[in-house]
Amino acid sequence: MPSEKVVRNSGLAAIVAGLLWTILFPAGWFNFDAKPLLGMLLFVVVMLFFGLGLAGLYKRCPNQLLVRLSFGLSYVGIVWSLIGGLLVVTTDSWWYLFISGFFVFALGLTLVGIATLTTRT
């Protein structure tokens, strides 16, 4: 797949993730107390779309240390929170793993923003 198609498709994935998050979160679909499996399934779908969107953004950024570290931290946060979310059915302490992974993801996204602003293309 050519580079421009990867970037375009990942941009669409990021738009879908943003729309799903914006529509479903205020509507209460991510209520993990009332319906934890449905909320976690929707969260997994949204985070996978966010990951695809990040892949396209990474493809456009130059190969610098801060760029690699920030995108890596974002992906670690995605995987970390998804593991915590998938443990919702097996353990009671899933929430700490889930929320700490989400904070790592948010920190990674902040660093992605800083890295993309400081790079020159």
mmCIF file with all atom_site columns, C-alpha atoms in Angstrom, residues 49-88:
data_model
loop_
_atom_site.group_PDB
_atom_site.id
_atom_site.type_symbol
_atom_site.label_atom_id
_atom_site.label_alt_id
_atom_site.label_comp_id
_atom_site.label_asym_id
_atom_site.label_entity_id
_atom_site.label_seq_id
_atom_site.pdbx_PDB_ins_code
_atom_site.Cartn_x
_atom_site.Cartn_y
_atom_site.Cartn_z
_atom_site.occupancy
_atom_site.B_iso_or_equiv
_atom_site.pdbx_formal_charge
_atom_site.auth_seq_id
_atom_site.auth_comp_id
_atom_site.auth_asym_id
_atom_site.auth_atom_id
_atom_site.pdbx_PDB_model_num
ATOM 1  C CA . PHE A 1 49 ? -8.947  3.101  15.706 1.00 0.00 ? 49 PHE A CA 1
ATOM 2  C CA . PHE A 1 50 ? -6.824  5.596  17.663 1.00 0.00 ? 50 PHE A CA 1
ATOM 3  C CA . GLY A 1 51 ? -3.837  3.286  17.222 1.00 0.00 ? 51 GLY A CA 1
ATOM 4  C CA . LEU A 1 52 ? -4.411  3.143  13.473 1.00 0.00 ? 52 LEU A CA 1
ATOM 5  C CA . GLY A 1 53 ? -4.654  6.919  13.362 1.00 0.00 ? 53 GLY A CA 1
ATOM 6  C CA . LEU A 1 54 ? -1.374  7.224  15.235 1.00 0.00 ? 54 LEU A CA 1
ATOM 7  C CA . ALA A 1 55 ? 0.279   4.880  12.741 1.00 0.00 ? 55 ALA A CA 1
ATOM 8  C CA . GLY A 1 56 ? -0.471  7.268  9.885  1.00 0.00 ? 56 GLY A CA 1
ATOM 9  C CA . LEU A 1 57 ? 0.695   10.271 11.855 1.00 0.00 ? 57 LEU A CA 1
ATOM 10 C CA . TYR A 1 58 ? 3.925   8.440  12.705 1.00 0.00 ? 58 TYR A CA 1
ATOM 11 C CA . LYS A 1 59 ? 4.441   7.694  9.012  1.00 0.00 ? 59 LYS A CA 1
ATOM 12 C CA . ARG A 1 60 ? 4.396   11.436 8.267  1.00 0.00 ? 60 ARG A CA 1
ATOM 13 C CA . CYS A 1 61 ? 6.796   12.445 11.056 1.00 0.00 ? 61 CYS A CA 1
ATOM 14 C CA . PRO A 1 62 ? 10.564  12.466 10.628 1.00 0.00 ? 62 PRO A CA 1
ATOM 15 C CA . ASN A 1 63 ? 12.644  9.794  12.297 1.00 0.00 ? 63 ASN A CA 1
ATOM 16 C CA . GLN A 1 64 ? 13.776  11.607 15.455 1.00 0.00 ? 64 GLN A CA 1
ATOM 17 C CA . LEU A 1 65 ? 14.243  10.360 19.000 1.00 0.00 ? 65 LEU A CA 1
ATOM 18 C CA . LEU A 1 66 ? 11.404  12.359 20.597 1.00 0.00 ? 66 LEU A CA 1
ATOM 19 C CA . VAL A 1 67 ? 9.015   11.269 17.848 1.00 0.00 ? 67 VAL A CA 1
ATOM 20 C CA . ARG A 1 68 ? 9.874   7.594  18.330 1.00 0.00 ? 68 ARG A CA 1
ATOM 21 C CA . LEU A 1 69 ? 9.663   7.804  22.125 1.00 0.00 ? 69 LEU A CA 1
ATOM 22 C CA . SER A 1 70 ? 6.357   9.660  22.159 1.00 0.00 ? 70 SER A CA 1
ATOM 23 C CA . PHE A 1 71 ? 4.662   7.325  19.699 1.00 0.00 ? 71 PHE A CA 1
ATOM 24 C CA . GLY A 1 72 ? 6.103   4.333  21.531 1.00 0.00 ? 72 GLY A CA 1
ATOM 25 C CA . LEU A 1 73 ? 4.754   5.642  24.833 1.00 0.00 ? 73 LEU A CA 1
ATOM 26 C CA . SER A 1 74 ? 1.337   6.154  23.241 1.00 0.00 ? 74 SER A CA 1
ATOM 27 C CA . TYR A 1 75 ? 1.259   2.589  21.964 1.00 0.00 ? 75 TYR A CA 1
ATOM 28 C CA . VAL A 1 76 ? 2.416   1.249  25.338 1.00 0.00 ? 76 VAL A CA 1
ATOM 29 C CA . GLY A 1 77 ? -0.451  3.167  26.948 1.00 0.00 ? 77 GLY A CA 1
ATOM 30 C CA . ILE A 1 78 ? -2.948  1.746  24.456 1.00 0.00 ? 78 ILE A CA 1
ATOM 31 C CA . VAL A 1 79 ? -1.795  -1.822 25.038 1.00 0.00 ? 79 VAL A CA 1
ATOM 32 C CA . TRP A 1 80 ? -1.580  -1.318 28.796 1.00 0.00 ? 80 TRP A CA 1
ATOM 33 C CA . SER A 1 81 ? -5.130  0.018  29.081 1.00 0.00 ? 81 SER A CA 1
ATOM 34 C CA . LEU A 1 82 ? -6.481  -2.632 26.719 1.00 0.00 ? 82 LEU A CA 1
ATOM 35 C CA . ILE A 1 83 ? -4.937  -5.384 28.849 1.00 0.00 ? 83 ILE A CA 1
ATOM 36 C CA . GLY A 1 84 ? -6.496  -3.819 31.930 1.00 0.00 ? 84 GLY A CA 1
ATOM 37 C CA . GLY A 1 85 ? -9.808  -3.564 30.130 1.00 0.00 ? 85 GLY A CA 1
ATOM 38 C CA . LEU A 1 86 ? -9.759  -7.150 28.982 1.00 0.00 ? 86 LEU A CA 1
ATOM 39 C CA . LEU A 1 87 ? -9.150  -8.256 32.573 1.00 0.00 ? 87 LEU A CA 1
ATOM 40 C CA . VAL A 1 88 ? -12.514 -6.795 33.586 1.00 0.00 ? 88 VAL A CA 1
#
